[in-house]
Short mmCIF file of C-alpha atoms in Angstrom, two decimals:
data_model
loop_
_atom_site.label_atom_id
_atom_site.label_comp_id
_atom_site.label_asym_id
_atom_site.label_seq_id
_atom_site.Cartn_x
_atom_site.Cartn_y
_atom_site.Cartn_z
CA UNK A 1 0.73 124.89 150.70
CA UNK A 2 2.91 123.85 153.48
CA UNK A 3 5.88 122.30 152.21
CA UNK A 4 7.18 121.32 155.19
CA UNK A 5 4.11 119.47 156.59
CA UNK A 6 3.87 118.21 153.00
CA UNK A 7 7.63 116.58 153.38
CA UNK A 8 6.68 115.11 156.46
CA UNK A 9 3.87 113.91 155.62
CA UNK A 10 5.17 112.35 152.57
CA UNK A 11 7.67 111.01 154.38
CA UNK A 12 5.46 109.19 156.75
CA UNK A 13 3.65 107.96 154.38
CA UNK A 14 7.07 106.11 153.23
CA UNK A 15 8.00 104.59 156.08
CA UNK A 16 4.47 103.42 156.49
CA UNK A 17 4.66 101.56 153.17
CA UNK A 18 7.90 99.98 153.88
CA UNK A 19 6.22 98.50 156.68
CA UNK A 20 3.82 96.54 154.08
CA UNK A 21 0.53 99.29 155.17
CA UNK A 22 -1.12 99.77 152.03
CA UNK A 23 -3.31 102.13 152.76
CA UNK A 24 -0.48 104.64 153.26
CA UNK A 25 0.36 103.66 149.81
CA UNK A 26 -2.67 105.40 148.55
CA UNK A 27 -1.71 108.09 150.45
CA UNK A 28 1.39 108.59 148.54
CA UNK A 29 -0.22 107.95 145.20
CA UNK A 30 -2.75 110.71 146.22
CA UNK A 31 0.05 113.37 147.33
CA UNK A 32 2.04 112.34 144.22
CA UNK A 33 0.27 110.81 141.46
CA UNK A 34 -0.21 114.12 139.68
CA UNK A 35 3.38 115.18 139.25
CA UNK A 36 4.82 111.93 138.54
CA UNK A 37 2.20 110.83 135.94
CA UNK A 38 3.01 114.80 134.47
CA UNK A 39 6.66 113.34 134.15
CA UNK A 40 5.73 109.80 132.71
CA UNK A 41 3.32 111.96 130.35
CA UNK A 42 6.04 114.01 129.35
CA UNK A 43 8.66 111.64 128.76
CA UNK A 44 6.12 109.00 126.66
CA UNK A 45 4.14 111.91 125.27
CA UNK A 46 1.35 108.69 124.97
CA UNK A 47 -1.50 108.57 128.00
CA UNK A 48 -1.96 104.37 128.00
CA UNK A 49 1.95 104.02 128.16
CA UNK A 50 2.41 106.68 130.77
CA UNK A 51 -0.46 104.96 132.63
CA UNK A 52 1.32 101.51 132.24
CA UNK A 53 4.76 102.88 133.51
CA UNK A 54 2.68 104.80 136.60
CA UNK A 55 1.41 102.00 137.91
CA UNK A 56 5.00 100.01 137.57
CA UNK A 57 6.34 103.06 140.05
CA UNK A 58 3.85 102.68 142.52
CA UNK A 59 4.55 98.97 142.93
CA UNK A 60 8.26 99.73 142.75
CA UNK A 61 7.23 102.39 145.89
CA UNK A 62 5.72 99.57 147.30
CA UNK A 63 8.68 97.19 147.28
CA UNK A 64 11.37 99.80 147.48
CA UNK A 65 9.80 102.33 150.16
CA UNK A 66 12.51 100.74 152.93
CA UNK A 67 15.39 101.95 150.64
CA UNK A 68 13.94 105.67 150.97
CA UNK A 69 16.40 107.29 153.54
CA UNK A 70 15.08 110.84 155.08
CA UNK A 71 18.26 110.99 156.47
CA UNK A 72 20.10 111.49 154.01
CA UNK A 73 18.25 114.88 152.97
CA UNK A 74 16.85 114.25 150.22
CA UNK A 75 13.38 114.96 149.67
CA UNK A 76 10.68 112.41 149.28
CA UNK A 77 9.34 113.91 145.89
CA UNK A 78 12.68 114.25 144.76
CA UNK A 79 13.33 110.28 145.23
CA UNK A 80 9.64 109.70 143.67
CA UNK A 81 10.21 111.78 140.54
CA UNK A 82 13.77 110.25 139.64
CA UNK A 83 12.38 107.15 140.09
CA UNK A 84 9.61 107.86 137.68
CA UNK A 85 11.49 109.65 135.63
CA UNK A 86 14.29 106.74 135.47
CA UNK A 87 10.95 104.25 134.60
CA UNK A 88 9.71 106.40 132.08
CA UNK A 89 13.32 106.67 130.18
CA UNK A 90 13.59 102.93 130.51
CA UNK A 91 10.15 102.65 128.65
CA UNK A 92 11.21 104.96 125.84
CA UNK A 93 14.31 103.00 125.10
CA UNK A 94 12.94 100.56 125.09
CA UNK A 95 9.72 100.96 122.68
CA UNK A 96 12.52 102.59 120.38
CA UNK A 97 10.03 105.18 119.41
CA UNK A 98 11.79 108.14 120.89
CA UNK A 99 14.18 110.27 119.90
CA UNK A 100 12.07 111.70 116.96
CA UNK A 101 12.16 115.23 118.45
CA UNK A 102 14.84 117.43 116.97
CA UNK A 103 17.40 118.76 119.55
CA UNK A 104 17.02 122.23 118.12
CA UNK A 105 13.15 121.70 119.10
CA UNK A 106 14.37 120.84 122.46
CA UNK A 107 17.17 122.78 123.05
CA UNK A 108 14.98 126.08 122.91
CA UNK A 109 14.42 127.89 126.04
CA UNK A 110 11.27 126.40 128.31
CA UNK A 111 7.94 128.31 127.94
CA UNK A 112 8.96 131.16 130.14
CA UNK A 113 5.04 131.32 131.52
CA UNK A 114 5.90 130.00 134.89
CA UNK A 115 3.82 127.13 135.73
CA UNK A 116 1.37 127.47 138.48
CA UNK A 117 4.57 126.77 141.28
CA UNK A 118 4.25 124.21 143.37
CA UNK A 119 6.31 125.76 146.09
CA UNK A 120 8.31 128.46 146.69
CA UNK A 121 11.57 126.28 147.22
CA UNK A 122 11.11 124.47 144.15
CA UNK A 123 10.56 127.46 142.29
CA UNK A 124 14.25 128.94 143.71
CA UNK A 125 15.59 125.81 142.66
CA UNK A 126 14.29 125.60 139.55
CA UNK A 127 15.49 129.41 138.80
CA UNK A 128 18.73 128.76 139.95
CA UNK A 129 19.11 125.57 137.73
CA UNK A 130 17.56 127.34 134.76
CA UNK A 131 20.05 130.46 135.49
CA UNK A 132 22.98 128.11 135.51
CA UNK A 133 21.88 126.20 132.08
CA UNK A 134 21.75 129.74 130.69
CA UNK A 135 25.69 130.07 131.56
CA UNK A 136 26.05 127.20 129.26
CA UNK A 137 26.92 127.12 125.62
CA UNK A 138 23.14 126.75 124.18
CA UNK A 139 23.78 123.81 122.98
CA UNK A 140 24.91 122.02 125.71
CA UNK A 141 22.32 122.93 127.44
CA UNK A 142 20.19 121.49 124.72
CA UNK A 143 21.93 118.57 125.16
CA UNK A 144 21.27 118.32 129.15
CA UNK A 145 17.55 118.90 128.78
CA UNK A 146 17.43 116.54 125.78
CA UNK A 147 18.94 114.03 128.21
CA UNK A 148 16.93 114.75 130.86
CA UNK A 149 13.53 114.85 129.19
CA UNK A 150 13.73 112.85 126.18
CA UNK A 151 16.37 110.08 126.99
CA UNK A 152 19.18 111.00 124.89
CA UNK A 153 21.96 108.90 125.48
CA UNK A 154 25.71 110.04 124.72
CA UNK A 155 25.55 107.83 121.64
CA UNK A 156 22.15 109.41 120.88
CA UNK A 157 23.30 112.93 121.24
CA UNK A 158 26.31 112.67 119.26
CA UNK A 159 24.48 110.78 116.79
CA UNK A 160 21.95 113.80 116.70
CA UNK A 161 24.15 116.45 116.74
CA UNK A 162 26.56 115.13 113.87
CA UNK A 163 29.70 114.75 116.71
CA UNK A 164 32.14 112.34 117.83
CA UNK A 165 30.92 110.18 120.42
CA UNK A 166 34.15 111.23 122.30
CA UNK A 167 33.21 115.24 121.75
CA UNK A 168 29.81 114.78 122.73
CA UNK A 169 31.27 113.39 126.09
CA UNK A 170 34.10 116.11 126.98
CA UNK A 171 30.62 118.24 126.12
CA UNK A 172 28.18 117.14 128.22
CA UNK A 173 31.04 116.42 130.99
CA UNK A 174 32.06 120.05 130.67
CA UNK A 175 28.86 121.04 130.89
CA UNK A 176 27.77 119.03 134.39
CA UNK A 177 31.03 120.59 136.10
CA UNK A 178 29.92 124.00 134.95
CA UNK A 179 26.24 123.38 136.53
CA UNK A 180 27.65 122.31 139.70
CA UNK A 181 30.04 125.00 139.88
CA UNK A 182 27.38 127.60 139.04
CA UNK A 183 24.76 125.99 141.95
CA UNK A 184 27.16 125.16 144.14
CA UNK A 185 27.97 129.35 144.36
CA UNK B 1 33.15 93.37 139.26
CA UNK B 2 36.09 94.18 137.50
CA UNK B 3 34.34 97.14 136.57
CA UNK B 4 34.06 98.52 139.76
CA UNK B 5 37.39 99.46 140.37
CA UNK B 6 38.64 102.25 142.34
CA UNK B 7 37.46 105.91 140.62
CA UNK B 8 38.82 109.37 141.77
CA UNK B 9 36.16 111.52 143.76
CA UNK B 10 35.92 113.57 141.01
CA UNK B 11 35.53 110.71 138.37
CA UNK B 12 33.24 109.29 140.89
CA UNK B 13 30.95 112.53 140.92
CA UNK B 14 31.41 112.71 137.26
CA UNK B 15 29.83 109.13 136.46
CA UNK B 16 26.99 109.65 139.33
CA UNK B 17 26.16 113.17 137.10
CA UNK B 18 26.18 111.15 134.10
CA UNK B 19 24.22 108.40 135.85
CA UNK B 20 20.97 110.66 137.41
CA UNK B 21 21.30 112.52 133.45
CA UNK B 22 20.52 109.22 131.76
CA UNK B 23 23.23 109.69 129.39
CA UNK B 24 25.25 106.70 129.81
CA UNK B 25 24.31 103.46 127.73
CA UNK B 26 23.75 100.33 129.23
CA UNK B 27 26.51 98.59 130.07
CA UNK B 28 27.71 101.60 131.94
CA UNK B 29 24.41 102.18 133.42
CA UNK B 30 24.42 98.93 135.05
CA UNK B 31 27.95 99.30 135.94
CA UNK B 32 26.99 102.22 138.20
CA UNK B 33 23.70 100.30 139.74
CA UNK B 34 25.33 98.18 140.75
CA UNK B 35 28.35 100.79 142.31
CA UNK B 36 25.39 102.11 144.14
CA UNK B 37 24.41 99.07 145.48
CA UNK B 38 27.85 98.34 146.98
CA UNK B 39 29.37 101.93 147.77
CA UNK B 40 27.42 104.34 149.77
CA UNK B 41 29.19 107.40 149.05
CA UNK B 42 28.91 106.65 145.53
CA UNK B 43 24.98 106.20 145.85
CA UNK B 44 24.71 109.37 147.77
CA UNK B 45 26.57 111.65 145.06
CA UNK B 46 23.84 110.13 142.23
CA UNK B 47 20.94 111.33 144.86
CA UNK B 48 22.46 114.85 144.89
CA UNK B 49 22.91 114.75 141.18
CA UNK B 50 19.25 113.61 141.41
CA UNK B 51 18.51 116.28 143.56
CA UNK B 52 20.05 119.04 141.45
CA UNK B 53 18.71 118.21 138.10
CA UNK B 54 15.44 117.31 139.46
CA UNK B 55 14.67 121.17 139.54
CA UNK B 56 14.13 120.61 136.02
CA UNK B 57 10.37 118.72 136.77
CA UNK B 58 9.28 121.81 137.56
CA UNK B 59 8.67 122.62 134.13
CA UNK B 60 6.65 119.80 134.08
CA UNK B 61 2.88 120.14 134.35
CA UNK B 62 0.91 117.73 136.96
CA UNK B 63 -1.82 115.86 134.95
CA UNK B 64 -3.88 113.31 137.24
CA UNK B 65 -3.83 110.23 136.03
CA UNK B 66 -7.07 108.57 135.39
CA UNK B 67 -8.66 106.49 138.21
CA UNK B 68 -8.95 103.22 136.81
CA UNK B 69 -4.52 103.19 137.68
CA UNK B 70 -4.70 103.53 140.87
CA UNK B 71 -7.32 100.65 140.47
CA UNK B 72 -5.15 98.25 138.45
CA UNK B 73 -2.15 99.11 141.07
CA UNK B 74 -3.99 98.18 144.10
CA UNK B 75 -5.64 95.08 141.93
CA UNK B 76 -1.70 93.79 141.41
CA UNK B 77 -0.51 94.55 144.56
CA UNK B 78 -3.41 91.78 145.42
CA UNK B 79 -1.94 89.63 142.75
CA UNK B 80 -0.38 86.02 144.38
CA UNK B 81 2.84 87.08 142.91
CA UNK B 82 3.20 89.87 145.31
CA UNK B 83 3.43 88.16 148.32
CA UNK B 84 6.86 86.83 147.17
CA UNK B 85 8.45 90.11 148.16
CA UNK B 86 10.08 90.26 150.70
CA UNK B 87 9.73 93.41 152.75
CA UNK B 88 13.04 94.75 153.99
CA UNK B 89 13.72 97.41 156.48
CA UNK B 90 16.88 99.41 157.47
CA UNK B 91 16.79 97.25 160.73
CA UNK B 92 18.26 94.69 158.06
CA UNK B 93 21.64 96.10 157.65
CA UNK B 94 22.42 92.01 158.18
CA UNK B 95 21.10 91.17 154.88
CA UNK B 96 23.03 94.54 153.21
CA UNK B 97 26.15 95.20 153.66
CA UNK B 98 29.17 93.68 151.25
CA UNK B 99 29.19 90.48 150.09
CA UNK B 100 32.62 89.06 149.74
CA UNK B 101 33.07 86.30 147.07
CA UNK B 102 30.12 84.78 147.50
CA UNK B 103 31.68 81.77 146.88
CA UNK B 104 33.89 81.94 150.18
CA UNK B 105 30.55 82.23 152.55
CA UNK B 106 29.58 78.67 152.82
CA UNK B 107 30.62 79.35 156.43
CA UNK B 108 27.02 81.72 156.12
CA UNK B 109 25.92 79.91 159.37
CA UNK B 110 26.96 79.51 162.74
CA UNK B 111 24.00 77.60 164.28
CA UNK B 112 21.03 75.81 162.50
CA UNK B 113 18.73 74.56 164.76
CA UNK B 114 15.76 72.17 164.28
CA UNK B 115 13.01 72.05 165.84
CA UNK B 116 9.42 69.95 165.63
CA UNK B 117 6.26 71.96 164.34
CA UNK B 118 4.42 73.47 163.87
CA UNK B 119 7.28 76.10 165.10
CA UNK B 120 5.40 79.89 165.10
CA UNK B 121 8.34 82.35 164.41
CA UNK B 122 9.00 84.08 167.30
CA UNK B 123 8.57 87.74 167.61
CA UNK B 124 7.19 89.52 164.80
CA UNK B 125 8.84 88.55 161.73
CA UNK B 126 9.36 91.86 160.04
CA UNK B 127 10.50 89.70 156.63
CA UNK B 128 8.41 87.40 154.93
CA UNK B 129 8.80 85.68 151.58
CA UNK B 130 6.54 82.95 149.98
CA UNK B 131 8.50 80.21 147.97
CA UNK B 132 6.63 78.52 145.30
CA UNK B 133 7.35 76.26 142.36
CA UNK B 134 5.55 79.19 139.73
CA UNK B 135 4.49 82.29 140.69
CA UNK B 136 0.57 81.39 140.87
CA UNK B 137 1.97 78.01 142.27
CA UNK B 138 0.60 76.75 145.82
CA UNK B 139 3.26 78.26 148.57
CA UNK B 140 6.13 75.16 148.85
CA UNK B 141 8.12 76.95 152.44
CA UNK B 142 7.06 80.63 153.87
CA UNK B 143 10.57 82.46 155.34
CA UNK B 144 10.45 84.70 157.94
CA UNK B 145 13.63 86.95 158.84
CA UNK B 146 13.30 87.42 162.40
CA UNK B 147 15.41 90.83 163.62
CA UNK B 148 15.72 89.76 166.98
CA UNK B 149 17.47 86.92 166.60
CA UNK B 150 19.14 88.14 163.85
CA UNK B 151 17.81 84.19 162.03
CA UNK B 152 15.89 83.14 159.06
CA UNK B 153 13.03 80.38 159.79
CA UNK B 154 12.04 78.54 157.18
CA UNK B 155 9.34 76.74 157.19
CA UNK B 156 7.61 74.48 155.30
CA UNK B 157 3.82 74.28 154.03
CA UNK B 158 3.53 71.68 151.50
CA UNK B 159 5.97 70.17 149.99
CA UNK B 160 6.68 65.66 150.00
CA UNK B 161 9.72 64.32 152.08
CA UNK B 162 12.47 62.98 149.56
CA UNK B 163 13.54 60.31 151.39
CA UNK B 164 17.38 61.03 152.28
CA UNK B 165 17.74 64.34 151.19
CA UNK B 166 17.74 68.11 152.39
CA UNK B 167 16.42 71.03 151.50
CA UNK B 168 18.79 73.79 151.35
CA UNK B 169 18.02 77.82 150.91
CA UNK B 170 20.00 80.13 149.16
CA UNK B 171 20.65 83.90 148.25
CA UNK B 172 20.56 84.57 144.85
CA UNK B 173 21.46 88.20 144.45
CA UNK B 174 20.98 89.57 140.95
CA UNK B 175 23.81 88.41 138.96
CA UNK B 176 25.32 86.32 141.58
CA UNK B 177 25.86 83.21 141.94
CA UNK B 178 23.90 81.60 145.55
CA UNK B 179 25.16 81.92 148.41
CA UNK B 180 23.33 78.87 151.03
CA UNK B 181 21.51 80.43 153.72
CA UNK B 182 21.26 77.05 155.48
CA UNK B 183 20.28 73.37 155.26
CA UNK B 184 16.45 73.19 156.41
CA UNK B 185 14.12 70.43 157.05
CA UNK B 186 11.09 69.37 154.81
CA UNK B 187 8.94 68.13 158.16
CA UNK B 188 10.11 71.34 160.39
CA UNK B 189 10.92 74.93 160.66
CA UNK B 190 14.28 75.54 160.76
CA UNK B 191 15.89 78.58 162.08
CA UNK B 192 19.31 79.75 160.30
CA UNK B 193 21.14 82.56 161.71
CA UNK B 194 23.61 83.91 158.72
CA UNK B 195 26.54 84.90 160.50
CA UNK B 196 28.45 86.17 157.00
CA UNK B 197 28.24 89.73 156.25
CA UNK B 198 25.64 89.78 153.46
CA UNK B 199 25.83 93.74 152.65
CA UNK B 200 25.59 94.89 149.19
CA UNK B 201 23.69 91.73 148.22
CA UNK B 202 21.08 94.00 146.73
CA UNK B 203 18.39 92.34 145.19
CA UNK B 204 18.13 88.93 144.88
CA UNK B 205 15.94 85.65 144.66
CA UNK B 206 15.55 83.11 147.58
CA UNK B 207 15.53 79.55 146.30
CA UNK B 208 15.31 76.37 148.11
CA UNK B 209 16.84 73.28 146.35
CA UNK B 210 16.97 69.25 147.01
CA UNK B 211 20.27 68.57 148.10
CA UNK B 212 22.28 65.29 149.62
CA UNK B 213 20.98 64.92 153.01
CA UNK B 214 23.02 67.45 155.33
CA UNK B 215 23.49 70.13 152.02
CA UNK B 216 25.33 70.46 148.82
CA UNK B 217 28.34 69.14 149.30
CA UNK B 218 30.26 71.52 146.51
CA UNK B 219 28.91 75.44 148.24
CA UNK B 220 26.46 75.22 145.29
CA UNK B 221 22.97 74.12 144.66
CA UNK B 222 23.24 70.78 142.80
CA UNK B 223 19.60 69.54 142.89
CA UNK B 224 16.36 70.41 141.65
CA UNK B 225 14.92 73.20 142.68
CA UNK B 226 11.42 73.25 144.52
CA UNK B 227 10.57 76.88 145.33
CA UNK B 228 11.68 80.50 144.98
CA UNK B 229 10.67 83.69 146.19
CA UNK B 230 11.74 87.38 145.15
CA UNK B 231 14.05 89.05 147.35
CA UNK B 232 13.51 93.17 146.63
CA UNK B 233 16.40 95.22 147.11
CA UNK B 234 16.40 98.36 149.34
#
């Protein structure tokens, strides 16, 4: 796969849909649907919601495609999956059926089967970020993917982990300056 | 606003790390929407926080979704209620930038200008918003932002004459109060050119009210009013 032709392409496609051309929003939603639906899937862990929140990201591409800046470097998936990601959280919260995972469930290390990789850049990146978690205390870094992947507030967390709301914060903080230390090297 | 105040860089790239996370509960994480609606730098540290965590997804697996959702998207983006967006581009940086009080821009126009219709919006209108009463309601005025001129026609497509009054649009950013665009005409397009930096207005509703003929005499709507039309941020 060309990842470059991919970005551009993607990119296009974008700028196309900010100009109200809906057939280039089908092109996005066939370049993308796949990995963001994996991440609304994910997050929901239920098919009908995930569906329901998909479709609110695609018309939320459709009237937000103008504030998608290329220039500013970063990548077109990378603005599509926060975006679903962000949806999908806002979902959980509020159908207050989340948080029913354990953190110690979450907190274990991923699968370490890689996944079939999408690209060879995201695969750096994703072994560099999964290096720099695994400078962290094991916890925190629990805490950072339960965040991330289950929408654990810093009320949630602490509540979760038996802490002070105020602990759980100098945690987490402490943690997010370590990570972007540790990438930035 | 109050709660925007001035934050260190490093307090600034802590809360736009805490932001992309999702860790922050809502008060806060409207707080900083609506810091990255007003402050650039700000919004670019939460992309590269974005960016940087994002490398997590790949540990997600891609599942295709079923193919009756891309068949209930494109059915909604049909829907009547659509067309109310309006589509902005980055040629718009009129309609971005800061808004000061919005209370101090009832000097938002240098020039309105009247003129008999039907009045076809010169150029090509890169903006367009339908105002109606209800969302499935019959269109009341259609606005067009027109780039080269830099003005906002409104125009209307059916709505009665009230006999000795005006109609008057406003900018209703999310949160805001309105900010009045311009006294229009109910028998005529009428083209507004906001002079008022309107950056960082974000999103927002466009509303047209019945006014005191010549507009509201107090900077705010005081009438009923007729139409609206979702403004959708960039």
């Amino acid at each position: 796969m060309d990842v470059t032709a991919d970005r551009q392409r993607l990119t296009e496609a974008l700028r196309q849909v900010a100009a109200g051309d809906k057939a280039a929003l089908q092109r996005v939603y066939d370049q993308t649907s796949a990995k963001l639906f994996g991440i609304c899937l994910r997050i929901l862990a239920d098919r009908s919601e995930a569906e329901d929140v998909l479709q609110d990201v695609y018309l939320t591409i459709w009237r937000r495609a103008g504030s998608f800046d290329p220039e500013r470097g970063v990548s077109p998936i990378t603005w599509l999956a926060a975006l679903a990601r962000n949806r999908a959280i806002d979902r959980l919260r509020a159908s207050k059926g989340h948080l029913n995972r354990s953190l110690d469930m979450i907190a274990e290390a991923p699968d370490p089967t890689p996944l079939a990789s999408e690209t060879i850049e995201r695969d750096q990146a994703h072994h560099q970020l999964t290096t720099c978690l695994g400078e962290l205390e094991p916890e925190h870094a629990g805490y950072i993917r339960a965040a991330f992947f289950d929408g654990y507030t810093y009320a949630s967390l602490a509540e979760a982990a038996g802490a002070p709301l105020g602990t759980m914060k100098s945690w987490v903080r402490r943690a997010l300056m370590r990570l972007r230390t540790c990438l930035e090297r | 606003m109050s709660d925007l105040g001035r934050l260190s860089d490093e307090d600034a790239d802590m809360l736009a790390a805490e932001y992309a996370l999702g860790v922050l509960d809502n008060h806060a994480k409207l707080s900083a929407e609506r810091r990255i609606s007003m402050d650039p730098t700000f919004a670019r540290a939460v992309e590269a926080w974005q960016d940087r965590l994002s490398a997590l997804t790949a540990e997600i697996a891609a599942e295709a979704p079923a193919s009756h959702v891309w068949a209930g998207v494109a059915r909604r983006l049909e829907a009547p209620g659509n067309v109310v967006e309006l589509r902005l581009r980055r040629s718009l940086m009129v309609w971005r930038g800061a808004t000061a009080a919005a209370g101090s821009i009832a000097a938002a126009l240098a020039l309105v200008v009247a003129w008999p219709r039907p009045a076809p919006p010169a150029a090509s209108p890169v903006l367009t918003a339908r105002l109606a009463a209800t969302a499935k309601g019959p269109t009341v005025f259609v606005a067009f932002y027109d780039p080269g001129r830099k003005a906002i026609v409104l125009t209307p497509a059916s709505v009665n004459a009230a006999e000795g009054r005006s109609p008057e649009l406003w900018l209703i950013p999310s949160g805001g109060k309105p900010i009045p665009l311009g006294v229009a005409a109910f028998e005529s397009s009428v083209q507004m050119i906001p002079t008022a930096s309107m950056i960082g207005v974000g999103a927002g509703t466009l509303a047209v009210s019945v006014e005191p003929k010549g507009g509201s005499p107090t900077g705010q709507p005081t009438g009923p009013v007729i139409a609206t039309g979702q403004l959708t941020n960039l």
